[in-house]
XYZ file of C-alpha atoms in Angstrom:
708
model
C 54.466 72.539 100.131
C 54.120 76.266 99.874
C 55.989 77.980 97.289
C 56.527 81.513 96.214
C 54.676 82.964 93.164
C 56.856 85.343 91.027
C 55.375 88.448 89.838
C 54.273 87.273 86.449
C 52.592 83.905 85.866
C 52.237 81.189 88.348
C 55.159 79.006 87.196
C 57.366 81.432 85.651
C 61.012 82.554 86.695
C 61.801 86.302 86.582
C 65.000 87.034 84.918
C 66.218 89.391 87.632
C 67.066 88.890 91.096
C 67.909 90.837 94.330
C 71.660 91.428 94.280
C 72.293 91.541 98.023
C 73.889 88.574 99.452
C 74.638 87.800 103.281
C 78.238 88.751 104.169
C 80.455 85.904 105.093
C 82.143 85.429 108.375
C 85.918 85.666 108.432
C 88.651 84.462 110.939
C 89.510 87.227 113.410
C 92.818 85.768 114.365
C 93.978 83.902 117.529
C 92.916 85.315 120.894
C 95.250 86.742 123.413
C 95.899 84.243 126.229
C 98.231 84.093 129.100
C 99.527 80.951 130.873
C 100.928 80.494 134.285
C 101.037 76.791 134.441
C 103.841 75.313 132.249
C 101.347 72.951 130.807
C 97.801 74.143 131.445
C 94.693 73.552 129.366
C 94.288 76.638 127.171
C 90.979 78.258 128.043
C 89.252 80.900 125.760
C 86.345 83.059 126.726
C 84.755 85.729 124.935
C 81.692 88.060 125.903
C 78.468 86.733 124.710
C 77.348 88.960 121.499
C 74.042 90.552 122.058
C 71.085 89.131 120.210
C 70.838 90.637 116.629
C 68.361 93.390 116.028
C 65.333 92.478 114.003
C 65.760 93.731 110.410
C 62.823 95.528 108.895
C 60.893 93.705 106.230
C 62.496 93.948 102.850
C 60.767 94.228 99.503
C 63.157 93.102 96.899
C 62.327 93.539 93.151
C 62.810 90.018 92.394
C 63.478 86.528 93.996
C 66.603 86.235 96.018
C 69.494 84.789 94.193
C 70.225 81.212 94.474
C 73.215 80.479 92.265
C 75.726 80.623 95.106
C 73.431 78.727 97.668
C 74.090 75.168 98.707
C 70.526 73.682 98.699
C 70.153 70.399 100.418
C 66.745 68.682 99.540
C 64.840 65.911 100.892
C 61.232 67.047 100.218
C 59.273 68.231 102.021
C 62.487 69.393 103.800
C 65.140 71.880 102.636
C 68.303 73.314 104.078
C 69.546 76.332 102.380
C 73.049 77.712 103.124
C 75.816 79.963 101.836
C 79.312 78.672 101.338
C 80.281 80.385 104.611
C 78.316 77.692 106.618
C 76.760 80.194 109.175
C 72.988 80.762 108.901
C 72.774 84.381 109.446
C 68.988 84.876 108.833
C 69.725 86.796 105.617
C 67.993 85.995 102.287
C 66.845 82.310 102.054
C 69.165 80.819 104.591
C 67.634 78.217 106.879
C 66.087 74.913 107.548
C 62.571 74.450 105.939
C 59.854 71.868 106.431
C 56.665 71.957 104.240
C 57.384 75.419 102.928
C 58.052 76.906 106.525
C 61.279 78.220 107.854
C 61.962 76.454 111.042
C 65.274 77.909 111.700
C 66.692 81.038 110.081
C 69.814 81.666 112.169
C 72.558 79.205 113.286
C 75.696 80.991 114.149
C 78.817 79.212 115.579
C 81.286 80.733 117.648
C 84.499 78.812 119.079
C 86.644 80.405 121.621
C 84.818 83.778 120.859
C 85.450 83.592 117.096
C 83.870 82.347 113.946
C 85.684 79.754 112.061
C 87.310 80.625 108.826
C 85.268 78.984 106.074
C 87.664 76.996 103.676
C 85.511 74.394 101.937
C 81.840 73.849 101.405
C 80.124 71.379 99.065
C 76.948 69.287 98.577
C 77.836 65.693 99.244
C 74.572 64.109 98.442
C 71.441 65.785 97.450
C 70.325 65.958 101.140
C 73.537 66.861 102.787
C 76.145 69.516 102.741
C 79.649 69.513 104.377
C 81.465 72.604 105.534
C 85.031 72.942 106.998
C 86.444 75.873 108.769
C 89.598 76.389 110.733
C 90.707 78.293 113.812
C 93.979 79.278 115.374
C 93.457 79.165 119.159
C 96.771 78.163 120.775
C 99.169 81.121 121.625
C 101.986 79.193 120.160
C 100.291 77.749 117.018
C 102.058 80.105 114.554
C 100.406 80.602 111.315
C 98.819 77.199 111.125
C 95.380 76.446 112.347
C 95.139 74.014 115.114
C 91.467 73.487 115.255
C 89.273 72.171 112.281
C 85.544 72.724 112.609
C 83.378 70.384 110.365
C 79.685 70.916 110.060
C 77.540 68.406 108.311
C 74.094 69.806 107.543
C 71.118 67.630 106.513
C 67.938 68.724 104.911
C 65.599 66.854 107.192
C 66.669 69.006 110.050
C 69.909 67.926 111.600
C 73.501 69.572 111.889
C 76.507 67.807 113.306
C 79.305 70.191 114.510
C 82.680 68.464 115.048
C 85.682 70.090 116.506
C 89.083 68.392 115.679
C 92.248 69.503 117.481
C 95.692 69.391 116.186
C 97.139 71.166 119.144
C 100.031 69.704 121.182
C 98.208 70.389 124.503
C 94.697 70.132 125.828
C 92.301 72.824 124.767
C 89.368 74.049 126.735
C 87.074 75.794 124.264
C 83.874 77.625 124.979
C 81.339 76.935 122.226
C 78.437 79.025 121.483
C 75.587 78.626 118.970
C 73.263 81.495 118.410
C 69.867 80.393 117.147
C 66.775 82.226 115.878
C 63.894 81.884 113.598
C 60.918 83.888 112.291
C 58.806 80.755 111.306
C 58.079 82.472 107.957
C 56.510 80.990 104.957
C 58.857 80.377 102.068
C 56.918 82.727 99.861
C 57.319 85.481 102.455
C 61.091 84.866 102.742
C 61.296 85.028 98.891
C 59.424 88.282 98.628
C 61.168 89.991 101.667
C 58.046 90.261 103.869
C 59.277 88.273 106.791
C 58.713 89.625 110.323
C 61.285 89.915 113.337
C 62.802 86.977 114.785
C 60.551 85.292 117.441
C 61.428 85.248 121.158
C 62.893 81.958 122.331
C 62.052 79.800 125.410
C 64.156 77.154 126.915
C 62.923 73.783 126.166
C 64.372 70.388 127.044
C 67.922 70.496 125.914
C 67.426 73.475 123.487
C 65.157 76.244 122.575
C 61.647 76.678 121.219
C 59.855 79.282 119.349
C 55.987 79.742 118.905
C 53.784 81.912 116.654
C 50.250 81.714 115.608
C 51.074 79.386 112.665
C 53.395 76.787 114.257
C 56.069 75.932 116.743
C 59.586 74.771 116.076
C 62.370 73.616 118.466
C 66.104 72.821 118.450
C 67.447 70.253 120.809
C 71.058 69.554 121.319
C 73.170 66.466 122.185
C 74.994 66.793 124.633
C 72.784 69.019 126.233
C 74.338 72.599 126.576
C 76.001 73.858 129.632
C 73.816 77.022 129.551
C 70.756 78.008 127.517
C 69.953 81.678 127.344
C 66.576 82.138 125.764
C 66.756 85.994 125.819
C 69.893 85.768 123.332
C 68.798 82.679 121.612
C 72.150 81.023 122.679
C 73.329 77.527 123.577
C 76.761 77.202 125.294
C 79.004 74.361 125.887
C 82.588 74.040 127.648
C 84.470 71.573 125.614
C 87.847 70.113 126.432
C 89.961 68.522 123.602
C 92.855 66.408 124.236
C 95.808 66.633 121.862
C 94.472 65.163 118.570
C 90.936 64.671 120.006
C 87.665 65.496 118.634
C 84.270 66.437 120.096
C 80.746 66.541 118.436
C 77.527 68.525 119.034
C 74.364 67.311 117.321
C 71.548 69.805 116.772
C 67.884 68.633 115.654
C 65.552 70.991 114.248
C 61.914 69.929 114.326
C 58.295 71.212 113.954
C 55.957 70.571 116.799
C 52.344 69.696 116.587
C 52.540 68.209 113.086
C 52.827 64.689 111.887
C 55.947 63.189 110.395
C 56.671 64.448 107.024
C 59.223 61.914 105.637
C 61.146 61.960 102.530
C 60.597 58.953 100.144
C 62.963 56.155 101.194
C 65.999 55.654 98.983
C 66.652 52.219 100.491
C 63.182 50.746 99.953
C 62.715 47.873 97.523
C 59.658 49.866 96.373
C 61.806 53.025 95.603
C 60.455 54.358 92.366
C 63.942 55.003 90.730
C 66.529 52.420 90.019
C 70.055 53.191 91.293
C 71.631 52.944 87.720
C 75.362 53.417 87.180
C 77.291 54.740 84.207
C 80.870 53.908 83.588
C 83.268 54.196 80.596
C 85.536 56.588 78.861
C 84.115 59.929 79.773
C 85.111 60.836 83.292
C 81.875 62.827 83.957
C 79.391 60.265 83.018
C 79.474 58.311 86.267
C 79.247 61.344 88.427
C 76.384 62.833 86.377
C 74.150 59.825 86.468
C 74.776 59.347 90.123
C 73.946 62.948 90.844
C 70.808 63.188 88.674
C 69.425 60.003 90.329
C 70.295 61.408 93.734
C 68.580 64.771 93.033
C 65.558 63.099 91.561
C 65.103 61.029 94.599
C 65.368 64.078 96.854
C 62.674 65.769 94.744
C 60.061 63.052 95.204
C 56.858 63.730 96.884
C 54.043 61.489 98.047
C 50.458 62.103 97.081
C 49.124 62.957 100.472
C 45.795 61.112 99.860
C 47.558 58.046 98.255
C 51.063 57.816 100.133
C 52.167 54.831 97.791
C 52.052 57.221 94.764
C 54.960 59.403 94.267
C 55.725 62.191 91.854
C 58.502 64.762 91.420
C 58.317 68.281 92.637
C 59.514 70.760 89.840
C 62.513 72.030 91.707
C 63.962 73.707 94.840
C 63.801 76.191 96.276
C 60.975 77.918 94.218
C 58.811 75.054 93.004
C 58.604 72.445 95.686
C 55.219 71.423 94.649
C 53.444 69.504 91.825
C 53.813 71.110 88.526
C 51.934 68.731 86.154
C 53.877 69.306 82.940
C 57.221 69.089 84.505
C 56.338 66.113 86.459
C 55.153 64.180 83.491
C 58.138 65.150 81.342
C 60.633 64.173 84.091
C 58.947 60.891 84.540
C 59.081 60.243 80.817
C 62.882 60.885 80.731
C 63.358 58.603 83.631
C 61.699 55.610 82.136
C 65.020 53.935 81.887
C 65.091 53.872 85.582
C 61.770 52.097 85.819
C 58.029 52.720 85.402
C 57.091 53.082 89.103
C 57.471 56.912 88.968
C 55.591 57.208 85.764
C 52.614 55.129 87.177
C 52.601 57.265 90.479
C 52.684 60.438 88.439
C 50.013 59.335 86.259
C 47.625 58.132 89.098
C 48.253 61.483 90.986
C 47.404 63.616 87.968
C 44.440 61.441 86.969
C 42.864 62.421 90.279
C 43.116 66.071 89.311
C 41.650 65.680 85.781
C 38.519 67.636 85.123
C 35.713 65.192 84.327
C 32.782 67.575 83.635
C 31.922 70.679 81.541
C 33.486 72.013 78.349
C 36.995 71.315 79.660
C 36.401 67.672 80.621
C 39.656 65.683 80.278
C 41.940 68.566 80.900
C 44.658 68.316 83.564
C 44.655 71.794 85.274
C 48.043 73.493 85.494
C 49.322 77.038 85.568
C 50.385 79.278 82.768
C 54.152 79.763 81.952
C 56.068 82.756 80.605
C 57.079 82.050 76.883
C 59.505 85.028 76.294
C 59.286 88.215 74.497
C 57.439 87.193 71.276
C 54.659 85.201 72.569
C 52.031 85.370 75.414
C 52.398 82.978 78.413
C 51.708 79.352 77.438
C 49.255 77.003 78.962
C 50.981 73.989 80.754
C 47.645 72.468 81.267
C 47.600 71.796 77.526
C 51.015 70.442 77.581
C 50.281 68.224 80.581
C 47.052 66.803 79.179
C 48.885 66.018 75.895
C 51.720 64.364 77.768
C 49.571 62.124 79.726
C 48.603 59.500 77.168
C 52.167 59.738 75.611
C 53.763 58.868 79.011
C 51.268 55.978 79.587
C 51.796 54.580 76.011
C 55.668 54.756 76.417
C 55.630 53.369 79.967
C 53.791 50.420 78.723
C 56.556 49.905 76.126
C 59.069 49.996 79.035
C 57.158 47.512 81.042
C 54.298 48.971 83.011
C 52.165 45.995 83.874
C 48.797 45.555 81.970
C 46.788 45.907 84.990
C 48.209 49.367 85.845
C 47.919 50.471 82.223
C 44.306 49.404 82.127
C 43.511 51.123 85.322
C 45.097 54.545 83.787
C 43.445 54.150 80.339
C 40.158 55.851 81.045
C 42.113 59.118 82.085
C 44.180 58.904 78.901
C 41.043 58.402 76.893
C 39.597 61.521 78.431
C 42.785 63.399 77.491
C 42.572 62.302 73.848
C 38.863 63.098 73.631
C 39.582 66.615 74.965
C 42.092 66.910 72.303
C 39.649 65.945 69.458
C 36.831 68.068 70.994
C 39.054 71.256 71.395
C 40.426 70.990 67.826
C 36.744 70.269 66.591
C 36.528 70.571 62.810
C 39.711 72.700 62.649
C 43.263 71.342 62.293
C 45.455 72.958 64.725
C 45.241 73.159 68.612
C 45.328 76.780 69.722
C 45.879 78.140 73.263
C 42.802 77.997 75.334
C 42.305 81.792 75.796
C 40.514 83.771 73.012
C 42.861 84.898 70.224
C 45.615 82.429 71.451
C 48.251 81.403 69.078
C 48.740 78.058 67.590
C 52.206 77.230 68.915
C 54.620 75.032 66.952
C 55.400 72.859 70.071
C 51.704 72.523 70.842
C 51.082 70.908 67.508
C 54.082 68.697 67.934
C 52.747 67.559 71.363
C 49.209 67.135 70.006
C 50.427 65.090 66.883
C 52.544 62.903 69.142
C 49.607 62.321 71.613
C 47.343 61.303 68.747
C 49.765 58.764 67.316
C 50.847 57.204 70.474
C 47.395 57.450 71.985
C 46.034 55.593 68.781
C 48.686 53.073 69.355
C 47.724 52.450 73.006
C 43.876 52.306 72.286
C 44.473 49.693 69.488
C 46.631 47.561 71.805
C 44.112 47.541 74.568
C 41.060 47.010 72.226
C 39.503 50.386 72.612
C 37.965 52.409 69.853
C 39.061 55.696 68.430
C 42.627 54.975 67.092
C 41.671 55.328 63.443
C 40.126 58.797 63.959
C 43.169 60.103 65.878
C 45.558 58.718 63.120
C 43.463 60.480 60.436
C 43.533 63.825 62.124
C 47.271 63.332 62.782
C 47.797 62.758 59.048
C 45.770 65.957 58.254
C 47.722 67.834 60.878
C 51.098 66.718 59.225
C 50.069 67.827 55.766
C 48.821 71.081 56.864
C 51.687 71.882 59.071
C 54.292 71.272 56.428
C 52.506 73.658 54.256
C 51.390 76.483 56.932
C 54.213 76.346 59.463
C 57.438 76.707 57.243
C 58.937 79.937 56.459
C 61.114 79.990 53.395
C 64.313 82.291 53.544
C 67.836 82.506 51.968
C 69.176 80.370 54.720
C 66.987 77.340 53.891
C 63.946 78.291 55.838
C 62.819 77.470 59.312
C 59.723 76.305 61.148
C 57.467 79.126 62.508
C 57.321 79.359 66.262
C 53.693 79.993 66.122
C 50.591 81.171 64.088
C 48.081 83.712 65.022
C 44.354 83.006 64.397
C 44.610 85.408 61.172
C 47.440 83.325 59.857
C 50.365 85.587 60.521
C 53.565 83.509 61.519
C 55.951 84.284 64.324
C 59.383 83.704 62.637
C 61.639 83.768 65.709
C 63.808 80.668 66.164
C 63.869 79.196 69.760
C 64.401 76.034 71.569
C 60.723 75.172 71.358
C 61.357 73.866 67.863
C 63.295 70.804 69.364
C 59.795 69.357 70.322
C 59.265 68.809 66.557
C 62.001 66.175 66.704
C 60.556 64.415 69.856
C 58.127 62.118 68.031
C 57.663 59.340 70.585
C 58.239 55.567 70.717
C 55.788 53.226 69.010
C 56.091 49.222 68.909
C 58.890 47.351 67.587
C 61.355 50.017 68.489
C 60.009 52.432 65.853
C 59.724 56.119 66.413
C 56.481 57.816 65.557
C 56.625 59.907 62.397
C 57.097 63.712 63.012
C 55.451 66.765 61.685
C 58.356 67.617 59.355
C 59.383 65.927 56.262
C 63.008 64.806 55.811
C 64.245 67.967 54.116
C 62.712 70.213 56.784
C 64.175 67.995 59.485
C 67.665 68.185 58.124
C 67.351 72.058 58.020
C 66.074 72.261 61.522
C 69.017 70.111 62.549
C 71.447 72.479 60.917
C 69.783 75.404 62.686
C 70.032 73.642 66.117
C 73.674 73.078 65.543
C 74.514 76.520 64.476
C 76.359 78.992 66.656
C 73.256 81.081 66.994
C 71.510 78.252 68.808
C 74.324 76.058 70.182
C 76.163 78.138 72.937
C 78.925 75.555 73.318
C 77.317 74.774 76.684
C 73.995 73.625 75.416
C 70.845 74.890 73.401
C 69.745 78.436 73.937
C 66.268 79.353 74.375
C 66.349 81.828 71.597
C 68.733 82.317 68.817
C 71.493 85.091 69.198
C 70.241 86.716 66.048
C 66.605 87.148 67.022
C 65.205 90.259 68.383
C 64.941 90.279 72.367
C 67.794 87.801 72.657
C 69.108 87.879 76.296
C 71.696 85.241 77.452
C 69.801 85.322 80.821
C 66.354 85.498 79.647
C 64.761 82.301 81.048
C 62.729 81.803 77.746
C 64.740 84.294 75.519
C 68.338 83.122 75.494
C 69.328 81.229 78.627
C 70.312 77.522 78.041
C 67.655 75.206 79.258
C 68.917 71.805 80.273
C 65.611 69.949 79.464
C 65.385 71.289 75.873
C 69.037 70.587 75.376
C 68.499 66.894 76.213
C 65.356 66.762 74.088
C 67.294 68.153 71.223
C 70.214 65.617 71.633
C 67.720 62.734 71.680
C 65.715 63.996 68.910
C 68.798 64.575 66.695
C 70.361 61.289 67.486
C 67.107 59.445 66.657
C 66.675 61.314 63.295
C 70.275 60.544 62.424
C 72.071 63.929 62.879
C 74.754 62.939 65.074
C 77.161 65.755 64.316
C 74.664 68.402 65.678
C 73.659 66.099 68.641
C 77.248 65.550 69.597
C 78.046 69.261 69.809
C 75.158 69.918 72.187
C 75.825 66.702 74.035
C 79.441 67.568 74.633
C 78.494 71.080 75.566
C 76.036 69.801 78.149
C 78.575 67.397 79.618
C 80.997 70.191 80.027
C 78.394 72.452 81.856
C 77.548 69.491 84.036
C 81.137 69.304 85.041
C 81.327 73.011 85.725
C 78.247 72.758 88.018
C 79.633 69.793 89.882
C 77.288 67.567 87.852
C 74.221 69.040 89.500
C 72.666 70.657 86.303
C 70.350 73.671 87.181
C 67.130 74.052 85.139
C 68.743 76.861 83.177
C 72.078 78.808 82.954
C 73.441 81.694 80.984
C 73.494 81.367 77.070
C 76.677 83.301 76.574
C 79.075 81.718 73.918
C 81.663 79.353 75.219
C 85.341 80.246 74.669
C 88.544 78.849 75.512
C 88.984 79.033 79.359
C 85.511 80.069 79.991
C 82.713 78.556 82.180
C 79.024 78.491 82.066
C 77.498 81.286 83.914
C 74.851 80.343 86.579
C 71.390 81.952 86.217
C 70.531 83.690 89.731
C 66.891 82.422 89.771
C 67.244 78.977 88.485
C 66.067 75.978 90.407
C 68.907 73.506 91.344
C 67.980 70.823 91.608
C 65.314 70.778 89.243
C 63.221 67.696 88.105
C 63.440 68.240 84.395
C 67.278 69.100 84.570
C 68.075 65.959 86.681
C 65.893 63.763 84.424
C 67.588 65.482 81.335
C 70.935 64.049 82.568
C 69.506 60.628 82.596
C 68.159 61.163 79.001
C 71.499 62.451 77.860
C 73.334 59.368 78.843
C 70.661 56.717 78.111
C 69.943 58.144 74.614
C 73.531 57.386 73.565
C 72.499 53.640 73.694
C 69.274 54.309 71.784
C 67.135 51.834 74.034
C 63.948 51.207 72.479
C 61.998 48.567 74.263
C 58.769 46.820 73.506
C 57.972 44.844 76.762
C 54.456 43.646 75.430
C 56.196 42.146 72.506
C 59.182 40.799 74.579
C 61.795 42.632 72.586
C 64.122 45.563 72.940
C 65.900 47.384 70.078
C 69.190 49.355 70.449
C 70.064 52.229 68.097
C 73.185 53.474 69.511
C 74.957 56.708 68.379
C 77.307 55.360 65.665
C 80.038 57.998 66.457
C 80.066 56.946 70.068
C 80.560 60.715 71.126
C 81.566 59.910 74.690
C 83.602 56.862 73.831
C 82.587 53.620 75.471
C 79.880 53.786 77.919
C 78.480 51.053 80.176
C 75.040 51.552 81.799
C 74.100 49.095 84.516
C 71.017 48.905 86.659
C 68.563 50.248 84.341
C 65.165 48.555 84.140
C 63.215 47.185 81.117
C 60.222 44.937 81.380
C 60.399 45.167 85.185
C 63.740 43.601 85.465
C 67.478 44.923 85.523
C 68.836 45.887 82.202
C 72.614 46.592 81.525
C 74.383 47.216 78.324
C 77.629 48.334 76.851
C 78.280 50.686 73.807
C 81.734 50.391 72.555
C 84.048 52.971 70.897
C 82.828 51.836 67.365
C 79.259 52.576 68.322
C 78.192 48.746 68.742
C 75.954 47.907 71.501
C 75.821 44.792 73.572
C 73.253 43.681 76.121
C 74.980 42.353 79.189
C 71.740 41.827 81.532
C 68.139 41.791 80.694
C 64.934 40.009 81.788
C 64.373 36.375 80.965
C 62.858 35.981 77.491
C 63.566 39.581 76.520
C 64.812 39.215 72.858
C 66.969 41.848 71.040
C 65.061 43.289 68.155
C 66.563 44.353 64.777
């Protein structure tokens, strides 16, 4: 799917956005009518509005804002709307398929007036519902007597239903004005769209054609009139008292094969439909919404349709971002290993196999904030690959699939050892690149989990990886720690000449994410116990914990910006990683503060967590502030919701050994929580964590033993 490229690096988010927003339609009041019959149908007609003039191309300074948009997703399809329901052709509004806008304008008028918008919400990841009202009867008084409901679906459908509350029959002219530019999403995002295309009457609707494609809208029932010059469909609808009438519109590209979203109902669906219940009122809604959003972001590998992976997020990043796809698949392992397997197979086909970079999984660079140059997500993805494979095996990935993917994992590990060479640290790949704190954490984890995987499958190389990991651990504790009066902190990075970057940011949380070994044990981390305790204290401090989640940069650091996407905004993914790492290390107080903040933010965002939001401090009566350029839904944010809830149970499976260990949060920060429909060792897995922090398995695979 095509996606716009922001001005900096290929997968960065600009902190600014274009401030203009499309105006919302309002109710113009009831029309004037006359009646000579004591009981006639009330008829309303209005002159047809002229077709809108084509707006000149705009060149905004940043991406159009998305924080108020209702984004329906069933990739490769999108429907982007404002809460006013009308698609006006402004901004991002429209129906999209595979990165192309099929319909940009869909404006409804009933009895010559636009409905007054009173309600708009996402109902499921791929659907939105809008409700508007009208006063059309001359004796209706102040109350509306027609309710207009619009149900919009990402895959290209809209159902318009009129409900009458009038005491007499209503004869209503209904008009829908349609238009499109058939523009690519990247052109829409940058304001480089052309004028609307001329329409032709086609079948029971309209069609538009340009050099890059054709789209059509068909209506059921067929319209009474179709005016191509105005892009207008008309119906004359009679509503009996208390009656309803429905018009269905179908928006489709022509000349292209079917592009279907991954089925939710299939038994081969890669994500289990897990459920959360318990004391916290938001847990159930959060898990349901996160799984729904993840399902909507699934894409098929076009060359191997049985393999699915997650797109990074809508609307900006609807294609494959390797590091995000791997991170999200890892966080969703409690929902099964099928997504992990599909993601790994897809990325293994992209891996470089020749030359000096053999073993690397190509990926773009990503902005890293004001203190460091853009980071290489290819390095991150390459180090995540063997980690995901090793942990997926622990969760129940079958041996056959593990062995098929092992050569690609071995190439990743060989790339790591070759790139480090005789040194200790893994640097950024460009000349003079820094040695980042989180990169060393990713490399250390990959070495230890990779060695565990190689040993388990009888492959050589494990001993060398462990030896290097030990040397890295010793050197890191010596070279990457900055002493200060506050107890010290890990350096964010080191330059090739040994200078340390002292700023405190959320990248430090990756030092706590050590990975899962056999027997329910976590791999050792780069920090010793004293340094881990100090890091936990820093992450739980007001400088980092906004009350809504973890800031990307501490408030006391130079360059802090509460809306900086790597310099102060709350990043949902790293908040969840921090909560999981702190709980695993035994620092429940700090983890609980971040967890409760993230849960409160989720409720404020109607349980659809964006990839990031403002890092302003939480106060009494405040709410988290959305970021205008954030993807929502985003794969890592939705997967983070799964991690936030499942980490409370401390599930540590070892499917090859036939055991599962539970290390729940002893403080039970959300009270009792019941998780059902998870998957461990290829079978349903359910458990209950009580208010005293004790866990009990309620459903598990036959023969799976509870470890200690």
